[in-house]
């Protein structure tokens, strides 16, 4: 039995040695990878921030004086020009009082003219003349005041914009300040967002802003920074920024949550690679370069992969900036790295390559 076991054990050792010898004679099979030639590209650092849209002019239209609604002259959701009468409050009593004051004013005017004539004849005293003059001026002031009250009975749009949903009904009594309808000016609109204090000197008034929102996929809206707060919030160390966004079709609405992209600093030229080319590891980020290593037995160039540690910078879209480790002209592996190690023979096949778009957009397929 011992002899049989020894024979089997010896045969297995011999078999393993023969397999190793056979594999060594065949060599390591090459791995198929896709590659890209590294090059320098213009790189503009971009800061992304989220914020909310605010109307340049927005208010809840309300009366300044009390009254009962006698007429409603608007339709919910419509665009109106500035000065449009929206609601008319009942002013019959005010009109009657105005007529009474005008009659009293006409009498005061006649009294003043008569007393003025009598004063020249020394028929009345100067005091009587002063009383007539004061009475006339008082009535004129009361008439002007009453006319102002009547004007305020017609509630008008203070600026051009889009009306919201009507909040009142015909015959309803309104107190001063009661909401009638919301009015919002929609072109342009403001975008309020925050930036960290380290970017305060990189962003200024007039700087371009690009805005997008998930409410309007694949749409970009252009604008410019219009103001920065002069103080830093001590709680967050952020600075509030306001941008003005053109909205000619009134597609953006106040209160929308949007994302803004702002170009920061001057553009630079950096080596860029597809993000798939970089293997991120705790001990360092690496890429694989493809290098020529003589000729194979068939006379064709033999390509091998060489590992290289890199320092990465910012990312944009499908690209990442390489600060160090790769030079322009280096051939870098963009897919298939999991099968590689230093010295692995490779075959280039770029019939299908990873995306390398600095500003990719989703596609509906």
Coordinates of C-alpha atoms in Angstrom, one line a residue:
X1 CA 0.0 0.0 0.0
X2 CA 2.8 2.4 0.8
X3 CA 4.4 1.6 -2.5
X4 CA 1.2 2.5 -4.3
X5 CA 0.7 5.7 -2.4
X6 CA 4.3 6.8 -3.1
X7 CA 3.8 6.0 -6.8
X8 CA 0.7 8.2 -7.0
X9 CA 2.3 11.0 -5.1
X10 CA 5.3 10.9 -7.4
X11 CA 3.2 10.9 -10.5
X12 CA 1.3 14.1 -9.3
X13 CA 4.6 15.9 -8.7
X14 CA 5.8 14.9 -12.2
X15 CA 2.5 16.0 -13.7
X16 CA 2.7 19.5 -12.1
X17 CA 6.2 20.0 -13.3
X18 CA 5.3 19.1 -16.8
X19 CA 2.3 21.5 -16.8
X20 CA 4.5 24.4 -15.5
X21 CA 7.1 23.6 -18.2
X22 CA 4.3 23.6 -20.9
X23 CA 2.8 26.9 -19.7
X24 CA 6.3 28.5 -19.5
X25 CA 7.0 27.4 -23.1
X26 CA 3.7 29.0 -24.3
X27 CA 4.3 32.3 -22.4
X28 CA 1.6 34.6 -20.8
X29 CA -1.3 35.3 -23.1
X30 CA -1.7 39.0 -24.0
X31 CA -4.7 40.9 -22.6
X32 CA -6.9 43.0 -24.8
X33 CA -7.2 46.7 -23.7
X34 CA -8.4 50.0 -25.0
X35 CA -6.1 52.9 -24.9
X36 CA -5.8 56.7 -25.4
X37 CA -2.9 59.0 -26.1
X38 CA -2.6 61.5 -23.4
X39 CA -2.7 65.2 -24.4
X40 CA -3.0 68.6 -22.8
X41 CA -6.4 70.3 -22.9
X42 CA -7.7 73.6 -21.8
X43 CA -9.1 73.1 -18.3
X44 CA -11.5 75.6 -16.7
X45 CA -12.2 74.9 -13.1
X46 CA -16.0 75.0 -12.4
X47 CA -17.8 75.4 -9.1
X48 CA -21.2 73.8 -8.7
X49 CA -23.8 75.2 -6.3
X50 CA -27.4 74.7 -5.6
X51 CA -29.9 77.5 -4.9
X52 CA -33.4 78.8 -5.3
X53 CA -35.0 81.1 -7.8
X54 CA -36.5 84.4 -6.6
X55 CA -38.6 86.8 -8.6
X56 CA -37.0 90.2 -9.3
X57 CA -40.4 91.7 -8.3
X58 CA -42.9 89.5 -6.5
X59 CA -45.7 90.4 -4.1
X60 CA -49.1 89.5 -2.8
X61 CA -51.4 92.3 -4.1
X62 CA -53.5 93.8 -1.3
X63 CA -55.6 96.9 -0.8
X64 CA -54.5 99.9 1.3
X65 CA -58.0 100.8 2.4
X66 CA -61.0 98.7 3.5
X67 CA -64.0 98.0 1.3
X68 CA -66.4 95.5 -0.3
X69 CA -65.4 94.1 -3.7
X70 CA -67.7 95.4 -6.4
X71 CA -65.8 94.1 -9.4
X72 CA -63.0 91.7 -10.2
X73 CA -61.1 92.5 -13.4
X74 CA -58.5 89.8 -13.8
X75 CA -58.2 86.1 -14.6
X76 CA -56.0 83.8 -12.6
X77 CA -52.7 82.9 -14.3
X78 CA -52.7 85.7 -16.8
X79 CA -49.9 88.1 -17.7
X80 CA -50.8 91.7 -16.9
X81 CA -49.0 95.0 -17.6
X82 CA -48.2 97.5 -14.8
X83 CA -51.1 99.6 -13.7
X84 CA -53.8 97.1 -14.7
X85 CA -56.9 97.4 -12.4
X86 CA -57.4 94.0 -10.7
X87 CA -60.1 94.7 -8.2
X88 CA -62.6 97.6 -7.7
X89 CA -63.8 98.2 -4.2
X90 CA -67.2 99.9 -3.7
X91 CA -66.7 103.7 -3.5
X92 CA -70.2 105.1 -3.7
X93 CA -70.0 106.6 -0.2
X94 CA -66.6 108.0 -1.0
X95 CA -67.8 109.5 -4.2
X96 CA -70.7 111.2 -2.4
X97 CA -68.4 112.6 0.2
X98 CA -66.1 113.9 -2.6
X99 CA -69.0 115.8 -4.2
X100 CA -70.0 117.3 -0.8
X101 CA -66.4 118.5 -0.3
X102 CA -66.3 119.9 -3.8
X103 CA -69.5 121.9 -3.1
X104 CA -68.0 123.2 0.2
X105 CA -64.8 124.0 -1.7
X106 CA -66.7 126.0 -4.3
X107 CA -68.4 128.0 -1.6
X108 CA -65.1 128.6 0.2
X109 CA -63.6 129.9 -3.1
X110 CA -66.4 132.4 -3.5
X111 CA -66.1 133.5 0.1
X112 CA -62.4 134.0 -0.3
X113 CA -62.8 136.1 -3.5
X114 CA -65.5 138.2 -1.9
X115 CA -63.5 138.8 1.3
X116 CA -60.5 139.6 -0.8
X117 CA -62.5 142.4 -2.5
X118 CA -63.9 143.6 0.8
X119 CA -60.4 143.8 2.3
X120 CA -59.4 146.3 -0.4
X121 CA -62.4 148.4 0.6
X122 CA -61.4 148.1 4.3
X123 CA -64.8 146.6 5.0
X124 CA -63.4 143.6 6.8
X125 CA -60.4 142.9 9.0
X126 CA -57.3 141.1 8.0
X127 CA -58.2 138.3 10.5
X128 CA -61.4 137.6 8.6
X129 CA -59.5 137.4 5.4
X130 CA -57.0 135.0 6.9
X131 CA -59.8 132.8 8.1
X132 CA -61.4 132.6 4.7
X133 CA -58.0 131.7 3.1
X134 CA -57.3 129.0 5.7
X135 CA -60.8 127.5 5.2
X136 CA -60.3 127.3 1.4
X137 CA -56.9 125.6 1.8
X138 CA -58.4 123.1 4.3
X139 CA -61.2 122.2 1.9
X140 CA -58.8 121.8 -1.0
X141 CA -56.7 119.4 1.2
X142 CA -59.8 117.4 2.1
X143 CA -60.8 117.1 -1.5
X144 CA -57.3 115.8 -2.5
X145 CA -57.4 113.4 0.4
X146 CA -60.8 112.1 -0.6
X147 CA -59.7 111.7 -4.2
X148 CA -56.7 109.7 -3.0
X149 CA -59.0 107.4 -1.1
X150 CA -61.1 106.8 -4.2
X151 CA -58.0 106.1 -6.3
X152 CA -57.0 103.5 -3.7
X153 CA -60.4 101.8 -4.1
X154 CA -59.1 100.6 -7.5
X155 CA -56.4 98.0 -6.7
X156 CA -53.9 97.9 -9.5
X157 CA -50.9 95.8 -10.5
X158 CA -47.8 97.6 -9.2
X159 CA -45.6 96.0 -12.0
X160 CA -45.9 93.8 -15.0
X161 CA -46.0 90.1 -14.3
X162 CA -47.9 86.9 -14.1
X163 CA -50.9 86.6 -11.7
X164 CA -51.4 83.6 -9.5
X165 CA -54.7 82.1 -8.3
X166 CA -57.4 84.5 -7.2
X167 CA -57.8 84.5 -3.4
X168 CA -61.0 86.7 -3.1
X169 CA -64.6 86.7 -4.3
X170 CA -67.1 89.2 -5.5
X171 CA -68.9 91.0 -2.6
X172 CA -66.2 90.0 -0.1
X173 CA -65.2 92.6 2.5
X174 CA -61.4 93.3 2.5
X175 CA -59.3 94.7 5.3
X176 CA -56.2 96.6 4.5
X177 CA -53.4 94.1 3.6
X178 CA -55.8 91.2 2.7
X179 CA -54.3 89.1 -0.1
X180 CA -56.1 89.4 -3.4
X181 CA -53.7 87.6 -5.7
X182 CA -50.0 86.8 -6.1
X183 CA -48.1 88.8 -8.8
X184 CA -44.6 87.7 -10.0
X185 CA -42.3 89.2 -12.6
X186 CA -40.7 86.3 -14.4
X187 CA -38.1 87.8 -16.7
X188 CA -35.5 88.0 -15.5
X189 CA -35.4 86.0 -12.3
X190 CA -32.8 86.0 -9.5
X191 CA -30.9 82.9 -8.3
X192 CA -29.6 83.0 -4.7
X193 CA -26.9 80.5 -3.7
X194 CA -23.9 80.2 -1.4
X195 CA -20.2 79.9 -2.0
X196 CA -17.4 79.0 0.4
X197 CA -15.3 81.9 1.6
X198 CA -12.2 80.7 -0.2
X199 CA -13.9 81.5 -3.5
X200 CA -14.9 85.1 -2.6
X201 CA -12.1 86.6 -4.7
X202 CA -12.6 84.2 -7.6
X203 CA -16.2 85.2 -8.2
X204 CA -17.3 88.7 -9.1
X205 CA -20.1 90.8 -10.4
X206 CA -20.7 90.1 -14.1
X207 CA -19.3 86.6 -14.0
X208 CA -21.1 84.1 -16.2
X209 CA -23.4 81.5 -14.6
X210 CA -25.0 78.5 -16.3
X211 CA -28.2 77.1 -14.6
X212 CA -30.1 73.8 -15.0
X213 CA -32.9 72.1 -13.2
X214 CA -34.4 68.7 -13.2
X215 CA -37.8 70.3 -13.9
X216 CA -36.5 71.1 -17.4
X217 CA -34.1 68.3 -18.4
X218 CA -31.3 69.0 -20.9
X219 CA -31.9 72.7 -20.8
X220 CA -29.4 75.4 -19.8
X221 CA -30.1 79.0 -18.8
X222 CA -27.5 81.7 -19.0
X223 CA -27.1 84.5 -16.4
X224 CA -24.6 86.7 -14.7
X225 CA -23.6 87.4 -11.1
X226 CA -25.3 90.6 -10.0
X227 CA -24.3 90.9 -6.3
X228 CA -22.4 89.3 -3.4
X229 CA -23.2 89.8 0.2
X230 CA -20.4 92.0 1.9
X231 CA -20.3 89.6 4.9
X232 CA -19.5 86.0 5.6
X233 CA -22.0 84.0 7.5
X234 CA -20.2 83.1 10.8
X235 CA -22.2 79.9 11.2
X236 CA -21.3 78.4 7.8
X237 CA -18.4 80.5 6.6
X238 CA -20.3 80.9 3.3
X239 CA -21.1 84.0 1.3
X240 CA -24.5 84.6 -0.3
X241 CA -24.4 85.3 -4.1
X242 CA -27.2 86.5 -6.3
X243 CA -27.3 86.0 -10.1
X244 CA -29.7 87.3 -12.6
X245 CA -31.0 84.7 -15.1
X246 CA -32.7 85.5 -18.4
X247 CA -36.1 83.9 -18.6
X248 CA -37.8 85.2 -21.7
X249 CA -40.2 82.2 -22.1
X250 CA -41.1 82.3 -18.3
X251 CA -40.1 78.7 -18.0
X252 CA -38.3 79.2 -14.7
X253 CA -40.5 79.9 -11.7
X254 CA -39.7 81.5 -8.3
X255 CA -39.0 78.9 -5.7
X256 CA -37.6 76.4 -8.1
X257 CA -34.5 74.4 -6.9
X258 CA -31.7 74.7 -9.5
X259 CA -28.0 73.9 -9.9
X260 CA -25.6 76.6 -11.0
X261 CA -22.2 76.2 -12.6
X262 CA -19.7 79.0 -12.3
X263 CA -16.3 79.2 -13.9
X264 CA -13.6 79.9 -11.3
X265 CA -10.2 81.4 -12.0
X266 CA -8.3 81.5 -15.2
X267 CA -8.2 78.5 -17.6
X268 CA -5.1 76.3 -17.6
X269 CA -3.8 73.4 -19.7
X270 CA -3.6 70.0 -18.1
X271 CA -3.2 66.4 -19.2
X272 CA -6.7 64.8 -19.1
X273 CA -7.8 61.2 -19.2
X274 CA -11.1 59.4 -19.1
X275 CA -12.0 58.6 -15.4
X276 CA -12.0 54.9 -16.3
X277 CA -8.3 55.0 -16.9
X278 CA -7.5 55.7 -13.2
X279 CA -7.6 53.0 -10.6
X280 CA -8.2 54.6 -7.2
X281 CA -6.6 52.8 -4.3
X282 CA -5.9 53.6 -0.6
X283 CA -2.1 53.5 -1.3
X284 CA -2.3 55.7 -4.3
X285 CA -4.0 56.2 -7.7
X286 CA -2.5 54.3 -10.7
X287 CA -2.7 54.1 -14.4
X288 CA -1.2 51.6 -16.9
X289 CA 1.0 52.9 -19.7
X290 CA 1.5 50.8 -22.9
X291 CA 5.1 50.6 -23.9
X292 CA 7.0 48.9 -26.7
X293 CA 9.3 46.0 -25.7
X294 CA 11.0 44.8 -28.8
X295 CA 9.5 42.5 -31.4
X296 CA 7.7 39.2 -30.9
X297 CA 8.4 35.9 -32.6
X298 CA 6.0 37.0 -35.4
X299 CA 8.0 40.2 -36.0
X300 CA 5.2 42.4 -34.7
X301 CA 5.9 45.0 -31.9
X302 CA 5.4 43.6 -28.5
X303 CA 3.4 45.8 -26.2
X304 CA 3.5 45.6 -22.4
X305 CA 1.7 47.4 -19.6
X306 CA 3.7 49.4 -17.0
X307 CA 2.1 50.6 -13.8
X308 CA 2.5 54.3 -13.0
X309 CA 1.4 56.3 -9.9
X310 CA -0.4 59.5 -10.7
X311 CA -1.7 62.6 -8.9
X312 CA -5.2 63.5 -9.9
X313 CA -6.9 66.9 -9.9
X314 CA -10.5 68.0 -10.5
X315 CA -13.0 66.0 -12.5
X316 CA -15.4 67.3 -15.2
X317 CA -17.9 65.0 -16.8
X318 CA -16.1 61.8 -17.9
X319 CA -12.7 63.4 -17.6
X320 CA -10.2 63.8 -14.8
X321 CA -7.2 66.1 -14.7
X322 CA -3.7 64.5 -14.2
X323 CA -1.5 66.8 -12.2
X324 CA 1.6 64.5 -12.4
X325 CA 2.6 61.0 -13.5
X326 CA 1.5 61.1 -17.1
X327 CA 3.1 63.2 -19.9
X328 CA 1.6 64.2 -23.3
X329 CA 2.1 61.5 -25.8
X330 CA 2.0 58.6 -23.2
X331 CA -0.4 55.8 -24.3
X332 CA -2.7 55.0 -21.4
X333 CA -4.9 52.0 -20.8
X334 CA -8.6 53.1 -20.5
X335 CA -10.3 49.8 -19.9
X336 CA -9.2 46.2 -19.0
X337 CA -6.9 47.2 -16.2
X338 CA -8.2 44.5 -13.8
X339 CA -6.4 41.9 -15.8
X340 CA -3.0 43.7 -15.8
X341 CA 0.1 43.8 -13.8
X342 CA 3.6 45.2 -14.5
X343 CA 5.0 43.7 -17.6
X344 CA 1.7 42.1 -18.8
X345 CA 1.6 41.8 -22.6
X346 CA -1.3 43.6 -24.2
X347 CA -3.1 44.0 -27.4
X348 CA -4.7 47.3 -28.3
X349 CA -8.4 47.3 -29.5
X350 CA -10.0 50.7 -29.7
X351 CA -13.2 49.6 -31.5
X352 CA -15.1 50.4 -28.3
X353 CA -13.7 53.0 -26.0
X354 CA -15.0 54.6 -22.7
X355 CA -16.6 58.0 -22.9
X356 CA -14.3 61.0 -22.7
X357 CA -16.8 63.8 -22.8
X358 CA -16.1 66.9 -20.5
X359 CA -19.8 67.7 -20.5
X360 CA -21.9 64.5 -21.0
X361 CA -25.6 64.7 -21.2
X362 CA -28.1 61.9 -20.5
X363 CA -29.6 60.3 -23.6
X364 CA -33.2 59.0 -23.9
X365 CA -32.9 55.6 -25.7

